[in-house]
Amino acid sequence: MGAYHPECPDRLRAIGDRLISAGLDAYMRHYAAPPATSEQVARVHDRDFIATIEAESPTSGLHFLDPDTAMNAHTLNAARHAAGAVVLATDLLMRGECRTAFCAVRPPGHHAERSRAMGFCLFNNVAVGAAHALAVHGIERVAIVDFDVHHGNGTEDIFAHDPRVLMVSTFQHPMYPYSGLDNPAPNMVNIPLAAGAGGAEFRDAVSLHWLPALERHRPEIIYISAGFDAHREDPLAGLKLVEADYAWVTRELIRVAATHARGRIVSSLEGGYDLSALGRSVAEHIRELIAA
Ligand SMILES: [Zn+2]
């Protein structure tokens, strides 16, 4: 994204380093993400949009898709692999090779709409994975859980009014991208949180709004848009979650998955910009996914 951009390569290094120092790495299997195919990406993005992104991909320097979102010569390739990671994770779970997966990917995806890249996102990684489960694996109901501090406008744009998909989310409001509250579709459970809200408010939102909706939907696989920028140390936003809140919500989702989804959870990295807090939060999230 360019020098000094918060969505930086050190984010993945911070996660990898923390997984080793927390002793968790030895309990994980690592897979290299293949690139998503054009067919897989086109299930959730317009072909004209994909063609435009490909045409605008620079051979050197930066090309800005919006004021926050740039491509360099490698970004398109990274975006294809990021979406492909969620596809591979879906395949691994559906084949029974594992029950839970975490996709350590950049760029993130949940702001990417059907025909617009924005907010550091090119392709909507979780949407590509969920659409793959629906199209290829005979899955009839999926849930997408989004606890990133920003509203997942892209995922909402792609799946609004699709009864096979339930999206539940919390996000700071008002804040970028200023969406989520204007007449959401019946399959969207969008819970805004005011600046300064912390674990108590977040857990109430999950318990009172997410969990009943998830129980009614009975998802056969759960996707998590796992952004960690609602952490109290994050520089981009003003919520006050801590590692224990991420562990708690992960355990709650594991319970839903155990009841309805044979334990299947695919979690994919979205935001999280304080490197230390990101590493610690992902580690506690993954500690629960390993124990599931
Ligand atoms: Zn975010």
mmCIF file of N, CA, C and O in Angstrom, residues 118-172:
data_model
loop_
_atom_site.group_PDB
_atom_site.id
_atom_site.type_symbol
_atom_site.label_atom_id
_atom_site.label_comp_id
_atom_site.label_asym_id
_atom_site.label_seq_id
_atom_site.Cartn_x
_atom_site.Cartn_y
_atom_site.Cartn_z
ATOM 1 N N MET A 118 -12.069 -0.973 -2.169
ATOM 2 C CA MET A 118 -11.970 0.185 -1.278
ATOM 3 C C MET A 118 -11.453 -0.261 0.077
ATOM 4 O O MET A 118 -11.433 -1.452 0.391
ATOM 5 N N GLY A 119 -11.025 0.709 0.886
ATOM 6 C CA GLY A 119 -10.666 0.426 2.276
ATOM 7 C C GLY A 119 -9.614 -0.661 2.434
ATOM 8 O O GLY A 119 -9.767 -1.553 3.270
ATOM 9 N N PHE A 120 -8.541 -0.611 1.688
ATOM 10 C CA PHE A 120 -7.407 -1.552 1.692
ATOM 11 C C PHE A 120 -7.755 -2.898 1.042
ATOM 12 O O PHE A 120 -6.925 -3.806 1.060
ATOM 13 N N CYS A 121 -8.973 -3.075 0.530
ATOM 14 C CA CYS A 121 -9.453 -4.379 0.066
ATOM 15 C C CYS A 121 -9.630 -4.395 -1.455
ATOM 16 O O CYS A 121 -10.197 -3.448 -2.024
ATOM 17 N N LEU A 122 -9.181 -5.478 -2.104
ATOM 18 C CA LEU A 122 -9.404 -5.650 -3.548
ATOM 19 C C LEU A 122 -10.538 -6.641 -3.811
ATOM 20 O O LEU A 122 -11.548 -6.306 -4.406
ATOM 21 N N PHE A 123 -10.317 -7.889 -3.380
ATOM 22 C CA PHE A 123 -11.340 -8.921 -3.525
ATOM 23 C C PHE A 123 -11.851 -9.287 -2.128
ATOM 24 O O PHE A 123 -11.100 -9.279 -1.152
ATOM 25 N N ASN A 124 -13.129 -9.655 -2.060
ATOM 26 C CA ASN A 124 -13.728 -9.990 -0.771
ATOM 27 C C ASN A 124 -13.434 -11.463 -0.461
ATOM 28 O O ASN A 124 -14.158 -12.367 -0.862
ATOM 29 N N ASN A 125 -12.353 -11.677 0.282
ATOM 30 C CA ASN A 125 -11.827 -13.028 0.497
ATOM 31 C C ASN A 125 -12.864 -13.961 1.127
ATOM 32 O O ASN A 125 -13.063 -15.089 0.655
ATOM 33 N N VAL A 126 -13.499 -13.502 2.189
ATOM 34 C CA VAL A 126 -14.478 -14.344 2.875
ATOM 35 C C VAL A 126 -15.672 -14.621 1.963
ATOM 36 O O VAL A 126 -16.190 -15.743 1.930
ATOM 37 N N ALA A 127 -16.084 -13.628 1.203
ATOM 38 C CA ALA A 127 -17.218 -13.853 0.289
ATOM 39 C C ALA A 127 -16.865 -14.884 -0.775
ATOM 40 O O ALA A 127 -17.697 -15.733 -1.130
ATOM 41 N N VAL A 128 -15.639 -14.822 -1.290
ATOM 42 C CA VAL A 128 -15.212 -15.810 -2.287
ATOM 43 C C VAL A 128 -15.256 -17.212 -1.676
ATOM 44 O O VAL A 128 -15.739 -18.170 -2.303
ATOM 45 N N GLY A 129 -14.793 -17.345 -0.435
ATOM 46 C CA GLY A 129 -14.813 -18.652 0.230
ATOM 47 C C GLY A 129 -16.225 -19.135 0.488
ATOM 48 O O GLY A 129 -16.556 -20.306 0.237
ATOM 49 N N ALA A 130 -17.085 -18.250 0.979
ATOM 50 C CA ALA A 130 -18.464 -18.647 1.283
ATOM 51 C C ALA A 130 -19.208 -19.039 0.008
ATOM 52 O O ALA A 130 -19.955 -20.028 -0.012
ATOM 53 N N ALA A 131 -18.986 -18.277 -1.058
ATOM 54 C CA ALA A 131 -19.647 -18.610 -2.327
ATOM 55 C C ALA A 131 -19.158 -19.952 -2.867
ATOM 56 O O ALA A 131 -19.921 -20.705 -3.490
ATOM 57 N N HIS A 132 -17.892 -20.251 -2.615
ATOM 58 C CA HIS A 132 -17.337 -21.545 -3.030
ATOM 59 C C HIS A 132 -18.028 -22.689 -2.275
ATOM 60 O O HIS A 132 -18.388 -23.716 -2.880
ATOM 61 N N ALA A 133 -18.227 -22.509 -0.969
ATOM 62 C CA ALA A 133 -18.909 -23.554 -0.194
ATOM 63 C C ALA A 133 -20.316 -23.784 -0.719
ATOM 64 O O ALA A 133 -20.776 -24.928 -0.834
ATOM 65 N N LEU A 134 -21.009 -22.698 -1.062
ATOM 66 C CA LEU A 134 -22.381 -22.813 -1.558
ATOM 67 C C LEU A 134 -22.428 -23.432 -2.948
ATOM 68 O O LEU A 134 -23.313 -24.229 -3.258
ATOM 69 N N ALA A 135 -21.472 -23.081 -3.790
ATOM 70 C CA ALA A 135 -21.522 -23.516 -5.188
ATOM 71 C C ALA A 135 -20.982 -24.925 -5.394
ATOM 72 O O ALA A 135 -21.459 -25.652 -6.263
ATOM 73 N N VAL A 136 -19.986 -25.315 -4.617
ATOM 74 C CA VAL A 136 -19.243 -26.543 -4.919
ATOM 75 C C VAL A 136 -19.509 -27.655 -3.911
ATOM 76 O O VAL A 136 -19.469 -28.834 -4.265
ATOM 77 N N HIS A 137 -19.773 -27.292 -2.665
ATOM 78 C CA HIS A 137 -19.801 -28.309 -1.614
ATOM 79 C C HIS A 137 -21.209 -28.661 -1.143
ATOM 80 O O HIS A 137 -21.348 -29.355 -0.129
ATOM 81 N N GLY A 138 -22.212 -28.180 -1.826
ATOM 82 C CA GLY A 138 -23.571 -28.551 -1.439
ATOM 83 C C GLY A 138 -24.024 -27.945 -0.127
ATOM 84 O O GLY A 138 -25.001 -28.393 0.481
ATOM 85 N N ILE A 139 -23.323 -26.937 0.336
ATOM 86 C CA ILE A 139 -23.716 -26.238 1.567
ATOM 87 C C ILE A 139 -24.933 -25.351 1.246
ATOM 88 O O ILE A 139 -24.973 -24.690 0.203
ATOM 89 N N GLU A 140 -25.908 -25.364 2.138
ATOM 90 C CA GLU A 140 -27.128 -24.585 1.895
ATOM 91 C C GLU A 140 -27.219 -23.332 2.748
ATOM 92 O O GLU A 140 -27.931 -22.395 2.406
ATOM 93 N N ARG A 141 -26.521 -23.321 3.893
ATOM 94 C CA ARG A 141 -26.575 -22.155 4.789
ATOM 95 C C ARG A 141 -25.197 -21.879 5.359
ATOM 96 O O ARG A 141 -24.571 -22.763 5.941
ATOM 97 N N VAL A 142 -24.720 -20.649 5.175
ATOM 98 C CA VAL A 142 -23.468 -20.229 5.798
ATOM 99 C C VAL A 142 -23.741 -18.998 6.654
ATOM 100 O O VAL A 142 -24.699 -18.254 6.423
ATOM 101 N N ALA A 143 -22.881 -18.798 7.625
ATOM 102 C CA ALA A 143 -22.895 -17.559 8.410
ATOM 103 C C ALA A 143 -21.555 -16.861 8.232
ATOM 104 O O ALA A 143 -20.512 -17.517 8.163
ATOM 105 N N ILE A 144 -21.612 -15.543 8.147
ATOM 106 C CA ILE A 144 -20.405 -14.728 8.127
ATOM 107 C C ILE A 144 -20.458 -13.815 9.339
ATOM 108 O O ILE A 144 -21.413 -13.049 9.515
ATOM 109 N N VAL A 145 -19.459 -13.952 10.183
ATOM 110 C CA VAL A 145 -19.365 -13.196 11.435
ATOM 111 C C VAL A 145 -18.251 -12.170 11.256
ATOM 112 O O VAL A 145 -17.140 -12.527 10.874
ATOM 113 N N ASP A 146 -18.539 -10.910 11.526
ATOM 114 C CA ASP A 146 -17.553 -9.850 11.267
ATOM 115 C C ASP A 146 -17.391 -9.005 12.521
ATOM 116 O O ASP A 146 -18.278 -8.226 12.861
ATOM 117 N N PHE A 147 -16.244 -9.193 13.228
ATOM 118 C CA PHE A 147 -16.010 -8.365 14.423
ATOM 119 C C PHE A 147 -14.922 -7.315 14.206
ATOM 120 O O PHE A 147 -14.431 -6.716 15.166
ATOM 121 N N ASP A 148 -14.565 -7.075 12.947
ATOM 122 C CA ASP A 148 -13.692 -5.945 12.629
ATOM 123 C C ASP A 148 -14.367 -4.651 13.114
ATOM 124 O O ASP A 148 -15.589 -4.554 13.159
ATOM 125 N N VAL A 149 -13.554 -3.660 13.473
ATOM 126 C CA VAL A 149 -14.132 -2.417 14.019
ATOM 127 C C VAL A 149 -14.867 -1.616 12.948
ATOM 128 O O VAL A 149 -15.694 -0.758 13.266
ATOM 129 N N HIS A 150 -14.590 -1.922 11.679
ATOM 130 C CA HIS A 150 -15.268 -1.241 10.576
ATOM 131 C C HIS A 150 -16.381 -2.138 10.021
ATOM 132 O O HIS A 150 -16.226 -3.363 9.973
ATOM 133 N N HIS A 151 -17.459 -1.529 9.588
ATOM 134 C CA HIS A 151 -18.549 -2.330 9.020
ATOM 135 C C HIS A 151 -18.116 -2.980 7.702
ATOM 136 O O HIS A 151 -17.494 -2.336 6.853
ATOM 137 N N GLY A 152 -18.492 -4.252 7.536
ATOM 138 C CA GLY A 152 -18.138 -4.991 6.327
ATOM 139 C C GLY A 152 -19.103 -4.687 5.190
ATOM 140 O O GLY A 152 -19.872 -5.539 4.755
ATOM 141 N N ASN A 153 -19.005 -3.477 4.680
ATOM 142 C CA ASN A 153 -19.940 -3.030 3.639
ATOM 143 C C ASN A 153 -19.858 -3.890 2.381
ATOM 144 O O ASN A 153 -20.864 -4.091 1.689
ATOM 145 N N GLY A 154 -18.675 -4.396 2.081
ATOM 146 C CA GLY A 154 -18.524 -5.199 0.864
ATOM 147 C C GLY A 154 -19.277 -6.513 0.970
ATOM 148 O O GLY A 154 -19.995 -6.914 0.046
ATOM 149 N N THR A 155 -19.134 -7.165 2.110
ATOM 150 C CA THR A 155 -19.822 -8.441 2.310
ATOM 151 C C THR A 155 -21.333 -8.216 2.288
ATOM 152 O O THR A 155 -22.089 -9.015 1.729
ATOM 153 N N GLU A 156 -21.776 -7.113 2.902
ATOM 154 C CA GLU A 156 -23.203 -6.803 2.864
ATOM 155 C C GLU A 156 -23.669 -6.560 1.432
ATOM 156 O O GLU A 156 -24.714 -7.062 1.012
ATOM 157 N N ASP A 157 -22.879 -5.816 0.666
ATOM 158 C CA ASP A 157 -23.241 -5.529 -0.726
ATOM 159 C C ASP A 157 -23.393 -6.822 -1.529
ATOM 160 O O ASP A 157 -24.311 -6.963 -2.344
ATOM 161 N N ILE A 158 -22.511 -7.772 -1.267
ATOM 162 C CA ILE A 158 -22.504 -9.009 -2.057
ATOM 163 C C ILE A 158 -23.650 -9.947 -1.654
ATOM 164 O O ILE A 158 -24.280 -10.569 -2.514
ATOM 165 N N PHE A 159 -23.949 -10.032 -0.368
ATOM 166 C CA PHE A 159 -24.882 -11.073 0.093
ATOM 167 C C PHE A 159 -26.222 -10.551 0.608
ATOM 168 O O PHE A 159 -27.054 -11.359 1.042
ATOM 169 N N ALA A 160 -26.468 -9.243 0.585
ATOM 170 C CA ALA A 160 -27.759 -8.742 1.049
ATOM 171 C C ALA A 160 -28.886 -9.429 0.283
ATOM 172 O O ALA A 160 -28.813 -9.586 -0.934
ATOM 173 N N HIS A 161 -29.903 -9.874 1.015
ATOM 174 C CA HIS A 161 -31.093 -10.531 0.458
ATOM 175 C C HIS A 161 -30.813 -11.933 -0.082
ATOM 176 O O HIS A 161 -31.664 -12.503 -0.769
ATOM 177 N N ASP A 162 -29.652 -12.503 0.209
ATOM 178 C CA ASP A 162 -29.392 -13.910 -0.133
ATOM 179 C C ASP A 162 -29.714 -14.731 1.118
ATOM 180 O O ASP A 162 -28.960 -14.715 2.089
ATOM 181 N N PRO A 163 -30.842 -15.452 1.114
ATOM 182 C CA PRO A 163 -31.272 -16.124 2.346
ATOM 183 C C PRO A 163 -30.354 -17.267 2.766
ATOM 184 O O PRO A 163 -30.471 -17.765 3.889
ATOM 185 N N ARG A 164 -29.446 -17.685 1.896
ATOM 186 C CA ARG A 164 -28.508 -18.756 2.283
ATOM 187 C C ARG A 164 -27.429 -18.243 3.222
ATOM 188 O O ARG A 164 -26.739 -19.023 3.880
ATOM 189 N N VAL A 165 -27.251 -16.914 3.244
ATOM 190 C CA VAL A 165 -26.145 -16.308 3.987
ATOM 191 C C VAL A 165 -26.704 -15.421 5.095
ATOM 192 O O VAL A 165 -27.495 -14.518 4.839
ATOM 193 N N LEU A 166 -26.275 -15.677 6.323
ATOM 194 C CA LEU A 166 -26.549 -14.758 7.428
ATOM 195 C C LEU A 166 -25.254 -14.035 7.759
ATOM 196 O O LEU A 166 -24.217 -14.679 7.934
ATOM 197 N N MET A 167 -25.313 -12.700 7.816
ATOM 198 C CA MET A 167 -24.148 -11.931 8.259
ATOM 199 C C MET A 167 -24.481 -11.274 9.589
ATOM 200 O O MET A 167 -25.505 -10.596 9.712
ATOM 201 N N VAL A 168 -23.630 -11.491 10.584
ATOM 202 C CA VAL A 168 -23.760 -10.794 11.863
ATOM 203 C C VAL A 168 -22.494 -9.981 12.075
ATOM 204 O O VAL A 168 -21.392 -10.439 11.780
ATOM 205 N N SER A 169 -22.661 -8.740 12.540
ATOM 206 C CA SER A 169 -21.480 -7.891 12.679
ATOM 207 C C SER A 169 -21.643 -6.905 13.820
ATOM 208 O O SER A 169 -22.763 -6.570 14.233
ATOM 209 N N THR A 170 -20.525 -6.467 14.341
ATOM 210 C CA THR A 170 -20.443 -5.303 15.212
ATOM 211 C C THR A 170 -19.423 -4.365 14.588
ATOM 212 O O THR A 170 -18.501 -4.806 13.894
ATOM 213 N N PHE A 171 -19.598 -3.079 14.841
ATOM 214 C CA PHE A 171 -18.661 -2.101 14.284
ATOM 215 C C PHE A 171 -18.846 -0.792 15.014
ATOM 216 O O PHE A 171 -19.927 -0.500 15.548
ATOM 217 N N GLN A 172 -17.764 -0.005 15.056
ATOM 218 C CA GLN A 172 -17.876 1.325 15.648
ATOM 219 C C GLN A 172 -18.684 2.209 14.715
ATOM 220 O O GLN A 172 -18.499 2.192 13.498
#
